[in-house]
Amino acid sequence: MDTGRHPLWQEEPAARRRMADPVRTAAVRAVIIVAVTLIQAMVAFLCTLAGSWLAFPAVLSTIASTVVATWGVLDVWVTRQVWVQRNGVRSQPSSTARELRRERRRARREQRRESRKGSSGVDRAAA
C-alpha cells in the first residue's frame, strides 16, 4: 500500500571518508576553544560598550584565548600532517594510469624473456 509519502530519513553515501580519530579529536577541541573565544570576545565588546569594570579583564582573557585558539587550529593541522606521514594516504590511481603501468611492465617482461632466450641459445661448449 503506497501512500505516496517520502521516507523521513534517507541514507546517502558519504562524500568523504571520516577523519582519523586523533585528527577528529583535535578538530573538536579546536572548535570548542574557538567558540569559547568568540563568546569571550562578544562579552568583552558588550562590557566595553556598557562601560563595565569587567571590560578590561574580559579583553585580556579574550587576547589570551585568541592565542590558545590559534594554537588549537594549528594543532589540528599538525596532527593531520603527522597522521598522514605515519599512516600514509590510501590513494587509488586512475584506471588509465594503472593500465599504462601494466603495459609497461608486460613490455619489460617480454624484453627480459627475449634477452634470456637469445643468450641461452648460444653454444657454450664452442665458446
Short mmCIF file of N, CA, C and O in Angstrom, two decimals:
data_model
loop_
_atom_site.label_atom_id
_atom_site.label_comp_id
_atom_site.label_asym_id
_atom_site.label_seq_id
_atom_site.Cartn_x
_atom_site.Cartn_y
_atom_site.Cartn_z
N MET A 1 0.84 -1.16 0.00
CA MET A 1 0.00 0.00 0.00
C MET A 1 0.89 1.24 0.00
O MET A 1 1.52 1.57 0.99
N ASP A 2 0.95 1.92 -1.13
CA ASP A 2 1.80 3.09 -1.30
C ASP A 2 1.00 4.34 -0.98
O ASP A 2 -0.02 4.63 -1.61
N THR A 3 1.46 5.09 0.02
CA THR A 3 0.75 6.31 0.42
C THR A 3 1.25 7.53 -0.33
O THR A 3 0.70 8.61 -0.18
N GLY A 4 2.33 7.38 -1.10
CA GLY A 4 2.87 8.50 -1.86
C GLY A 4 3.77 9.40 -1.04
O GLY A 4 4.19 10.45 -1.51
N ARG A 5 4.06 9.03 0.18
CA ARG A 5 4.92 9.84 1.04
C ARG A 5 6.37 9.43 0.86
O ARG A 5 6.68 8.27 0.59
N HIS A 6 7.25 10.38 1.07
CA HIS A 6 8.68 10.10 1.05
C HIS A 6 9.11 9.68 2.45
O HIS A 6 8.57 10.15 3.43
N PRO A 7 10.10 8.82 2.52
CA PRO A 7 10.57 8.44 3.85
C PRO A 7 11.19 9.65 4.57
O PRO A 7 11.72 10.56 3.93
N LEU A 8 11.10 9.62 5.88
CA LEU A 8 11.59 10.74 6.67
C LEU A 8 13.11 10.83 6.61
O LEU A 8 13.68 11.90 6.59
N TRP A 9 13.77 9.67 6.56
CA TRP A 9 15.24 9.64 6.60
C TRP A 9 15.74 8.81 5.43
O TRP A 9 15.27 7.70 5.22
N GLN A 10 16.67 9.38 4.66
CA GLN A 10 17.25 8.63 3.55
C GLN A 10 18.75 8.55 3.75
O GLN A 10 19.41 9.55 4.03
N GLU A 11 19.29 7.34 3.62
CA GLU A 11 20.73 7.16 3.72
C GLU A 11 21.39 7.63 2.44
O GLU A 11 20.96 7.27 1.34
N GLU A 12 22.42 8.44 2.59
CA GLU A 12 23.19 8.88 1.44
C GLU A 12 24.64 8.49 1.67
O GLU A 12 25.14 8.56 2.79
N PRO A 13 25.32 8.07 0.61
CA PRO A 13 26.73 7.71 0.80
C PRO A 13 27.55 8.93 1.17
O PRO A 13 27.28 10.04 0.71
N ALA A 14 28.53 8.72 2.01
CA ALA A 14 29.38 9.83 2.45
C ALA A 14 30.22 10.33 1.29
O ALA A 14 30.74 9.54 0.50
N ALA A 15 30.35 11.64 1.20
CA ALA A 15 31.16 12.22 0.13
C ALA A 15 32.64 11.99 0.39
O ALA A 15 33.42 11.78 -0.53
N ARG A 16 33.01 12.03 1.66
CA ARG A 16 34.41 11.82 2.04
C ARG A 16 34.49 10.80 3.15
O ARG A 16 33.53 10.58 3.88
N ARG A 17 35.68 10.21 3.29
CA ARG A 17 35.87 9.29 4.41
C ARG A 17 36.01 10.07 5.70
O ARG A 17 36.31 11.25 5.70
N ARG A 18 35.80 9.37 6.82
CA ARG A 18 35.93 10.01 8.13
C ARG A 18 37.36 10.44 8.38
O ARG A 18 38.30 9.83 7.88
N MET A 19 37.50 11.47 9.20
CA MET A 19 38.84 11.87 9.61
C MET A 19 39.37 10.81 10.58
O MET A 19 38.60 10.10 11.23
N ALA A 20 40.67 10.74 10.69
CA ALA A 20 41.28 9.83 11.64
C ALA A 20 40.93 10.28 13.06
O ALA A 20 40.69 11.47 13.30
N ASP A 21 40.89 9.35 14.00
CA ASP A 21 40.47 9.66 15.37
C ASP A 21 41.28 10.78 16.01
O ASP A 21 40.69 11.70 16.59
N PRO A 22 42.63 10.76 15.95
CA PRO A 22 43.37 11.85 16.59
C PRO A 22 43.08 13.21 15.94
O PRO A 22 43.00 14.23 16.63
N VAL A 23 42.89 13.20 14.63
CA VAL A 23 42.61 14.46 13.92
C VAL A 23 41.22 14.96 14.30
O VAL A 23 41.03 16.16 14.55
N ARG A 24 40.27 14.06 14.39
CA ARG A 24 38.91 14.46 14.77
C ARG A 24 38.88 15.00 16.19
O ARG A 24 38.22 16.00 16.48
N THR A 25 39.64 14.36 17.09
CA THR A 25 39.70 14.84 18.47
C THR A 25 40.27 16.25 18.53
O THR A 25 39.74 17.13 19.23
N ALA A 26 41.35 16.48 17.80
CA ALA A 26 41.96 17.82 17.77
C ALA A 26 41.00 18.84 17.16
O ALA A 26 40.93 19.98 17.61
N ALA A 27 40.25 18.43 16.14
CA ALA A 27 39.31 19.34 15.49
C ALA A 27 38.17 19.72 16.43
O ALA A 27 37.77 20.89 16.51
N VAL A 28 37.66 18.75 17.17
CA VAL A 28 36.58 19.05 18.13
C VAL A 28 37.09 19.99 19.21
O VAL A 28 36.42 20.96 19.59
N ARG A 29 38.29 19.71 19.71
CA ARG A 29 38.90 20.58 20.72
C ARG A 29 39.05 22.00 20.18
O ARG A 29 38.72 22.98 20.87
N ALA A 30 39.51 22.13 18.95
CA ALA A 30 39.71 23.46 18.36
C ALA A 30 38.38 24.20 18.19
O ALA A 30 38.30 25.41 18.44
N VAL A 31 37.35 23.50 17.78
CA VAL A 31 36.04 24.14 17.59
C VAL A 31 35.50 24.65 18.92
O VAL A 31 34.98 25.77 19.01
N ILE A 32 35.66 23.86 19.98
CA ILE A 32 35.18 24.29 21.30
C ILE A 32 35.96 25.52 21.77
O ILE A 32 35.38 26.49 22.27
N ILE A 33 37.29 25.50 21.59
CA ILE A 33 38.12 26.63 22.02
C ILE A 33 37.76 27.89 21.24
O ILE A 33 37.64 28.99 21.82
N VAL A 34 37.56 27.75 19.93
CA VAL A 34 37.21 28.91 19.11
C VAL A 34 35.83 29.45 19.50
O VAL A 34 35.63 30.68 19.56
N ALA A 35 34.89 28.55 19.81
CA ALA A 35 33.56 29.01 20.22
C ALA A 35 33.63 29.79 21.53
O ALA A 35 33.01 30.85 21.67
N VAL A 36 34.40 29.27 22.48
CA VAL A 36 34.54 29.99 23.76
C VAL A 36 35.21 31.34 23.53
O VAL A 36 34.83 32.35 24.15
N THR A 37 36.20 31.38 22.64
CA THR A 37 36.89 32.64 22.35
C THR A 37 35.93 33.67 21.76
O THR A 37 35.97 34.85 22.11
N LEU A 38 35.09 33.22 20.85
CA LEU A 38 34.12 34.15 20.26
C LEU A 38 33.13 34.68 21.29
O LEU A 38 32.76 35.86 21.28
N ILE A 39 32.71 33.81 22.20
CA ILE A 39 31.80 34.25 23.26
C ILE A 39 32.49 35.27 24.16
O ILE A 39 31.92 36.30 24.52
N GLN A 40 33.77 34.98 24.49
CA GLN A 40 34.53 35.93 25.31
C GLN A 40 34.69 37.27 24.61
O GLN A 40 34.59 38.33 25.24
N ALA A 41 34.94 37.24 23.33
CA ALA A 41 35.10 38.49 22.58
C ALA A 41 33.80 39.29 22.59
O ALA A 41 33.82 40.52 22.73
N MET A 42 32.68 38.59 22.45
CA MET A 42 31.40 39.29 22.47
C MET A 42 31.13 39.88 23.86
O MET A 42 30.65 41.02 23.98
N VAL A 43 31.44 39.14 24.91
CA VAL A 43 31.25 39.65 26.27
C VAL A 43 32.14 40.87 26.49
O VAL A 43 31.71 41.88 27.07
N ALA A 44 33.40 40.79 26.03
CA ALA A 44 34.32 41.93 26.18
C ALA A 44 33.79 43.15 25.44
O ALA A 44 33.84 44.28 25.96
N PHE A 45 33.27 42.95 24.24
CA PHE A 45 32.74 44.06 23.45
C PHE A 45 31.53 44.69 24.14
O PHE A 45 31.44 45.92 24.27
N LEU A 46 30.62 43.85 24.61
CA LEU A 46 29.42 44.37 25.27
C LEU A 46 29.76 45.07 26.59
O LEU A 46 29.16 46.09 26.93
N CYS A 47 30.73 44.51 27.33
CA CYS A 47 31.15 45.16 28.57
C CYS A 47 31.81 46.51 28.29
O CYS A 47 31.64 47.47 29.06
N THR A 48 32.54 46.59 27.19
CA THR A 48 33.17 47.86 26.82
C THR A 48 32.11 48.89 26.46
O THR A 48 32.20 50.07 26.86
N LEU A 49 31.09 48.47 25.72
CA LEU A 49 30.01 49.40 25.36
C LEU A 49 29.25 49.87 26.59
O LEU A 49 28.83 51.03 26.67
N ALA A 50 29.08 48.97 27.56
CA ALA A 50 28.32 49.31 28.76
C ALA A 50 29.16 50.09 29.76
O ALA A 50 28.62 50.65 30.72
N GLY A 51 30.47 50.13 29.54
CA GLY A 51 31.34 50.85 30.48
C GLY A 51 31.53 50.10 31.78
O GLY A 51 31.78 50.70 32.82
N SER A 52 31.43 48.80 31.74
CA SER A 52 31.55 47.98 32.93
C SER A 52 33.02 47.83 33.34
O SER A 52 33.93 47.91 32.53
N TRP A 53 33.23 47.58 34.65
CA TRP A 53 34.59 47.34 35.14
C TRP A 53 35.14 46.02 34.61
O TRP A 53 36.33 45.79 34.61
N LEU A 54 34.24 45.13 34.15
CA LEU A 54 34.65 43.81 33.66
C LEU A 54 35.26 43.86 32.26
O LEU A 54 35.82 42.88 31.79
N ALA A 55 35.20 45.02 31.62
CA ALA A 55 35.67 45.12 30.23
C ALA A 55 37.16 44.83 30.11
O ALA A 55 37.58 44.07 29.23
N PHE A 56 37.98 45.39 30.98
CA PHE A 56 39.43 45.20 30.88
C PHE A 56 39.84 43.75 31.09
O PHE A 56 40.56 43.18 30.26
N PRO A 57 39.38 43.09 32.16
CA PRO A 57 39.73 41.66 32.31
C PRO A 57 39.18 40.80 31.17
O PRO A 57 39.82 39.83 30.75
N ALA A 58 38.02 41.17 30.65
CA ALA A 58 37.44 40.40 29.55
C ALA A 58 38.28 40.54 28.28
O ALA A 58 38.49 39.56 27.56
N VAL A 59 38.79 41.74 28.04
CA VAL A 59 39.64 41.95 26.86
C VAL A 59 40.94 41.17 27.02
O VAL A 59 41.42 40.53 26.08
N LEU A 60 41.52 41.21 28.22
CA LEU A 60 42.77 40.44 28.45
C LEU A 60 42.55 38.94 28.27
O LEU A 60 43.37 38.25 27.65
N SER A 61 41.45 38.42 28.80
CA SER A 61 41.19 36.99 28.65
C SER A 61 40.87 36.64 27.19
O SER A 61 41.20 35.54 26.73
N THR A 62 40.27 37.57 26.47
CA THR A 62 40.00 37.33 25.05
C THR A 62 41.30 37.25 24.25
O THR A 62 41.44 36.40 23.37
N ILE A 63 42.24 38.11 24.58
CA ILE A 63 43.54 38.07 23.89
C ILE A 63 44.25 36.75 24.17
O ILE A 63 44.76 36.08 23.26
N ALA A 64 44.25 36.33 25.44
CA ALA A 64 44.88 35.05 25.79
C ALA A 64 44.16 33.89 25.12
O ALA A 64 44.79 32.95 24.60
N SER A 65 42.84 33.97 25.09
CA SER A 65 42.06 32.90 24.47
C SER A 65 42.29 32.85 22.96
O SER A 65 42.23 31.77 22.36
N THR A 66 42.54 33.99 22.34
CA THR A 66 42.83 34.02 20.90
C THR A 66 44.14 33.29 20.61
O THR A 66 44.24 32.55 19.62
N VAL A 67 45.12 33.48 21.48
CA VAL A 67 46.39 32.75 21.32
C VAL A 67 46.16 31.25 21.44
O VAL A 67 46.67 30.46 20.64
N VAL A 68 45.36 30.85 22.43
CA VAL A 68 45.07 29.43 22.62
C VAL A 68 44.27 28.87 21.44
O VAL A 68 44.52 27.75 20.99
N ALA A 69 43.34 29.65 20.92
CA ALA A 69 42.55 29.20 19.77
C ALA A 69 43.42 29.02 18.54
O ALA A 69 43.25 28.07 17.77
N THR A 70 44.37 29.93 18.35
CA THR A 70 45.31 29.78 17.23
C THR A 70 46.12 28.50 17.38
O THR A 70 46.32 27.76 16.42
N TRP A 71 46.57 28.24 18.60
CA TRP A 71 47.30 27.00 18.86
C TRP A 71 46.42 25.78 18.56
O TRP A 71 46.88 24.80 17.99
N GLY A 72 45.14 25.86 18.94
CA GLY A 72 44.23 24.74 18.71
C GLY A 72 44.04 24.44 17.23
O GLY A 72 44.03 23.29 16.80
N VAL A 73 43.91 25.49 16.43
CA VAL A 73 43.74 25.29 14.99
C VAL A 73 45.02 24.75 14.37
O VAL A 73 44.99 23.85 13.52
N LEU A 74 46.17 25.27 14.80
CA LEU A 74 47.44 24.74 14.31
C LEU A 74 47.64 23.29 14.75
O LEU A 74 48.23 22.49 14.02
N ASP A 75 47.13 22.94 15.92
CA ASP A 75 47.23 21.57 16.40
C ASP A 75 46.48 20.61 15.48
O ASP A 75 46.94 19.50 15.22
N VAL A 76 45.34 21.03 14.96
CA VAL A 76 44.59 20.19 14.01
C VAL A 76 45.44 19.96 12.77
O VAL A 76 45.58 18.83 12.30
N TRP A 77 46.04 21.01 12.25
CA TRP A 77 46.84 20.89 11.04
C TRP A 77 48.05 20.00 11.27
O TRP A 77 48.34 19.11 10.46
N VAL A 78 48.75 20.20 12.39
CA VAL A 78 49.95 19.40 12.68
C VAL A 78 49.56 17.94 12.92
O VAL A 78 50.22 17.02 12.43
N THR A 79 48.49 17.71 13.66
CA THR A 79 48.05 16.34 13.92
C THR A 79 47.69 15.63 12.63
O THR A 79 48.04 14.46 12.43
N ARG A 80 47.05 16.32 11.73
CA ARG A 80 46.70 15.73 10.43
C ARG A 80 47.95 15.38 9.64
O ARG A 80 48.06 14.31 9.04
N GLN A 81 48.92 16.31 9.62
CA GLN A 81 50.16 16.05 8.88
C GLN A 81 50.91 14.86 9.46
O GLN A 81 51.42 14.02 8.72
N VAL A 82 50.97 14.78 10.78
CA VAL A 82 51.67 13.66 11.43
C VAL A 82 50.96 12.35 11.12
O VAL A 82 51.59 11.34 10.82
N TRP A 83 49.63 12.35 11.18
CA TRP A 83 48.88 11.13 10.92
C TRP A 83 49.11 10.65 9.48
O TRP A 83 49.31 9.47 9.24
N VAL A 84 49.07 11.59 8.54
CA VAL A 84 49.29 11.23 7.14
C VAL A 84 50.70 10.69 6.95
O VAL A 84 50.93 9.72 6.23
N GLN A 85 51.67 11.30 7.63
CA GLN A 85 53.05 10.87 7.47
C GLN A 85 53.26 9.48 8.05
O GLN A 85 53.99 8.66 7.49
N ARG A 86 52.60 9.19 9.18
CA ARG A 86 52.78 7.87 9.80
C ARG A 86 51.98 6.79 9.12
O ARG A 86 52.44 5.66 8.97
N ASN A 87 50.76 7.09 8.74
CA ASN A 87 49.87 6.06 8.22
C ASN A 87 49.70 6.10 6.71
O ASN A 87 49.13 5.20 6.13
N GLY A 88 50.16 7.16 6.10
CA GLY A 88 50.08 7.25 4.64
C GLY A 88 48.69 7.55 4.15
O GLY A 88 47.71 7.46 4.89
N VAL A 89 48.63 7.95 2.92
CA VAL A 89 47.36 8.23 2.28
C VAL A 89 47.05 7.07 1.35
O VAL A 89 47.89 6.66 0.57
N ARG A 90 45.87 6.56 1.48
CA ARG A 90 45.48 5.47 0.59
C ARG A 90 44.96 6.08 -0.70
O ARG A 90 43.82 6.50 -0.79
N SER A 91 45.83 6.14 -1.69
CA SER A 91 45.40 6.73 -2.95
C SER A 91 45.16 5.62 -3.96
O SER A 91 45.83 4.60 -3.95
N GLN A 92 44.22 5.83 -4.80
CA GLN A 92 43.91 4.87 -5.84
C GLN A 92 44.13 5.57 -7.18
O GLN A 92 43.40 6.49 -7.52
N PRO A 93 45.14 5.14 -7.92
CA PRO A 93 45.38 5.80 -9.19
C PRO A 93 44.24 5.54 -10.16
O PRO A 93 43.50 4.58 -10.02
N SER A 94 44.13 6.40 -11.12
CA SER A 94 43.06 6.23 -12.10
C SER A 94 43.32 4.96 -12.90
O SER A 94 44.44 4.48 -13.02
N SER A 95 42.28 4.40 -13.46
CA SER A 95 42.41 3.14 -14.17
C SER A 95 43.33 3.27 -15.38
O SER A 95 44.04 2.33 -15.73
N THR A 96 43.37 4.43 -16.02
CA THR A 96 44.24 4.59 -17.18
C THR A 96 45.69 4.56 -16.77
O THR A 96 46.52 3.93 -17.43
N ALA A 97 46.03 5.22 -15.66
CA ALA A 97 47.41 5.20 -15.19
C ALA A 97 47.81 3.79 -14.80
O ALA A 97 48.91 3.33 -15.10
N ARG A 98 46.91 3.07 -14.17
CA ARG A 98 47.20 1.69 -13.76
C ARG A 98 47.43 0.82 -14.99
O ARG A 98 48.36 0.01 -15.02
N GLU A 99 46.58 1.00 -15.98
CA GLU A 99 46.71 0.20 -17.19
C GLU A 99 48.02 0.49 -17.93
O GLU A 99 48.67 -0.42 -18.45
N LEU A 100 48.42 1.76 -17.99
CA LEU A 100 49.69 2.10 -18.63
C LEU A 100 50.86 1.44 -17.92
O LEU A 100 51.79 0.93 -18.56
N ARG A 101 50.82 1.42 -16.59
CA ARG A 101 51.90 0.77 -15.84
C ARG A 101 51.92 -0.72 -16.12
O ARG A 101 52.98 -1.33 -16.25
N ARG A 102 50.75 -1.34 -16.21
CA ARG A 102 50.69 -2.78 -16.52
C ARG A 102 51.30 -3.07 -17.89
O ARG A 102 52.04 -4.03 -18.06
N GLU A 103 50.95 -2.22 -18.86
CA GLU A 103 51.50 -2.43 -20.21
C GLU A 103 53.02 -2.28 -20.21
O GLU A 103 53.72 -3.07 -20.84
N ARG A 104 53.54 -1.28 -19.49
CA ARG A 104 55.00 -1.12 -19.42
C ARG A 104 55.65 -2.31 -18.75
O ARG A 104 56.69 -2.79 -19.19
N ARG A 105 55.03 -2.82 -17.69
CA ARG A 105 55.58 -4.00 -17.02
C ARG A 105 55.60 -5.20 -17.96
O ARG A 105 56.58 -5.94 -18.00
N ARG A 106 54.51 -5.39 -18.69
CA ARG A 106 54.46 -6.52 -19.64
C ARG A 106 55.56 -6.39 -20.70
O ARG A 106 56.22 -7.38 -21.04
N ALA A 107 55.75 -5.18 -21.22
CA ALA A 107 56.78 -4.97 -22.23
C ALA A 107 58.16 -5.26 -21.66
O ALA A 107 59.00 -5.90 -22.32
N ARG A 108 58.43 -4.84 -20.43
CA ARG A 108 59.74 -5.12 -19.82
C ARG A 108 59.94 -6.60 -19.61
O ARG A 108 61.03 -7.13 -19.85
N ARG A 109 58.88 -7.30 -19.18
CA ARG A 109 59.00 -8.76 -19.00
C ARG A 109 59.30 -9.44 -20.33
O ARG A 109 60.13 -10.36 -20.39
N GLU A 110 58.60 -9.00 -21.37
CA GLU A 110 58.85 -9.59 -22.69
C GLU A 110 60.29 -9.34 -23.14
O GLU A 110 60.94 -10.23 -23.69
N GLN A 111 60.80 -8.14 -22.92
CA GLN A 111 62.18 -7.84 -23.30
C GLN A 111 63.15 -8.74 -22.53
O GLN A 111 64.11 -9.25 -23.09
N ARG A 112 62.89 -8.93 -21.24
CA ARG A 112 63.77 -9.80 -20.44
C ARG A 112 63.71 -11.24 -20.95
O ARG A 112 64.73 -11.91 -21.04
N ARG A 113 62.50 -11.70 -21.27
CA ARG A 113 62.37 -13.07 -21.79
C ARG A 113 63.12 -13.24 -23.11
O ARG A 113 63.80 -14.23 -23.33
N GLU A 114 62.97 -12.23 -23.97
CA GLU A 114 63.66 -12.28 -25.26
C GLU A 114 65.18 -12.28 -25.08
O GLU A 114 65.89 -13.01 -25.75
N SER A 115 65.65 -11.44 -24.16
CA SER A 115 67.10 -11.39 -23.95
C SER A 115 67.60 -12.69 -23.34
O SER A 115 68.70 -13.13 -23.64
N ARG A 116 66.81 -13.35 -22.50
CA ARG A 116 67.22 -14.63 -21.92
C ARG A 116 67.24 -15.72 -22.97
O ARG A 116 68.14 -16.56 -23.00
N LYS A 117 66.24 -15.72 -23.84
CA LYS A 117 66.20 -16.73 -24.90
C LYS A 117 67.36 -16.57 -25.85
O LYS A 117 67.98 -17.54 -26.27
N GLY A 118 67.70 -15.33 -26.16
CA GLY A 118 68.82 -15.07 -27.06
C GLY A 118 70.14 -15.49 -26.46
O GLY A 118 71.01 -16.05 -27.13
N SER A 119 70.34 -15.26 -25.20
CA SER A 119 71.62 -15.61 -24.56
C SER A 119 71.70 -17.08 -24.24
O SER A 119 72.78 -17.65 -24.20
N SER A 120 70.60 -17.76 -24.01
CA SER A 120 70.63 -19.19 -23.68
C SER A 120 70.83 -20.04 -24.93
O SER A 120 71.25 -21.17 -24.84
N GLY A 121 70.53 -19.51 -26.11
CA GLY A 121 70.69 -20.25 -27.35
C GLY A 121 72.13 -20.35 -27.82
O GLY A 121 72.46 -21.14 -28.71
N VAL A 122 73.04 -19.61 -27.23
CA VAL A 122 74.44 -19.64 -27.63
C VAL A 122 75.07 -20.93 -27.15
O VAL A 122 74.85 -21.36 -26.01
N ASP A 123 75.88 -21.56 -28.02
CA ASP A 123 76.53 -22.81 -27.64
C ASP A 123 77.72 -22.50 -26.73
O ASP A 123 78.68 -21.87 -27.13
N ARG A 124 77.63 -22.94 -25.48
CA ARG A 124 78.68 -22.61 -24.51
C ARG A 124 79.92 -23.48 -24.72
O ARG A 124 81.01 -23.08 -24.36
N ALA A 125 79.77 -24.64 -25.27
CA ALA A 125 80.93 -25.52 -25.49
C ALA A 125 81.86 -24.94 -26.54
O ALA A 125 83.07 -25.10 -26.48
N ALA A 126 81.27 -24.25 -27.53
CA ALA A 126 82.07 -23.67 -28.60
C ALA A 126 82.84 -22.45 -28.10
O ALA A 126 83.88 -22.10 -28.66
N ALA A 127 82.35 -21.83 -27.09
CA ALA A 127 83.00 -20.60 -26.62
C ALA A 127 84.21 -20.85 -25.78
O ALA A 127 84.83 -21.73 -25.54
#
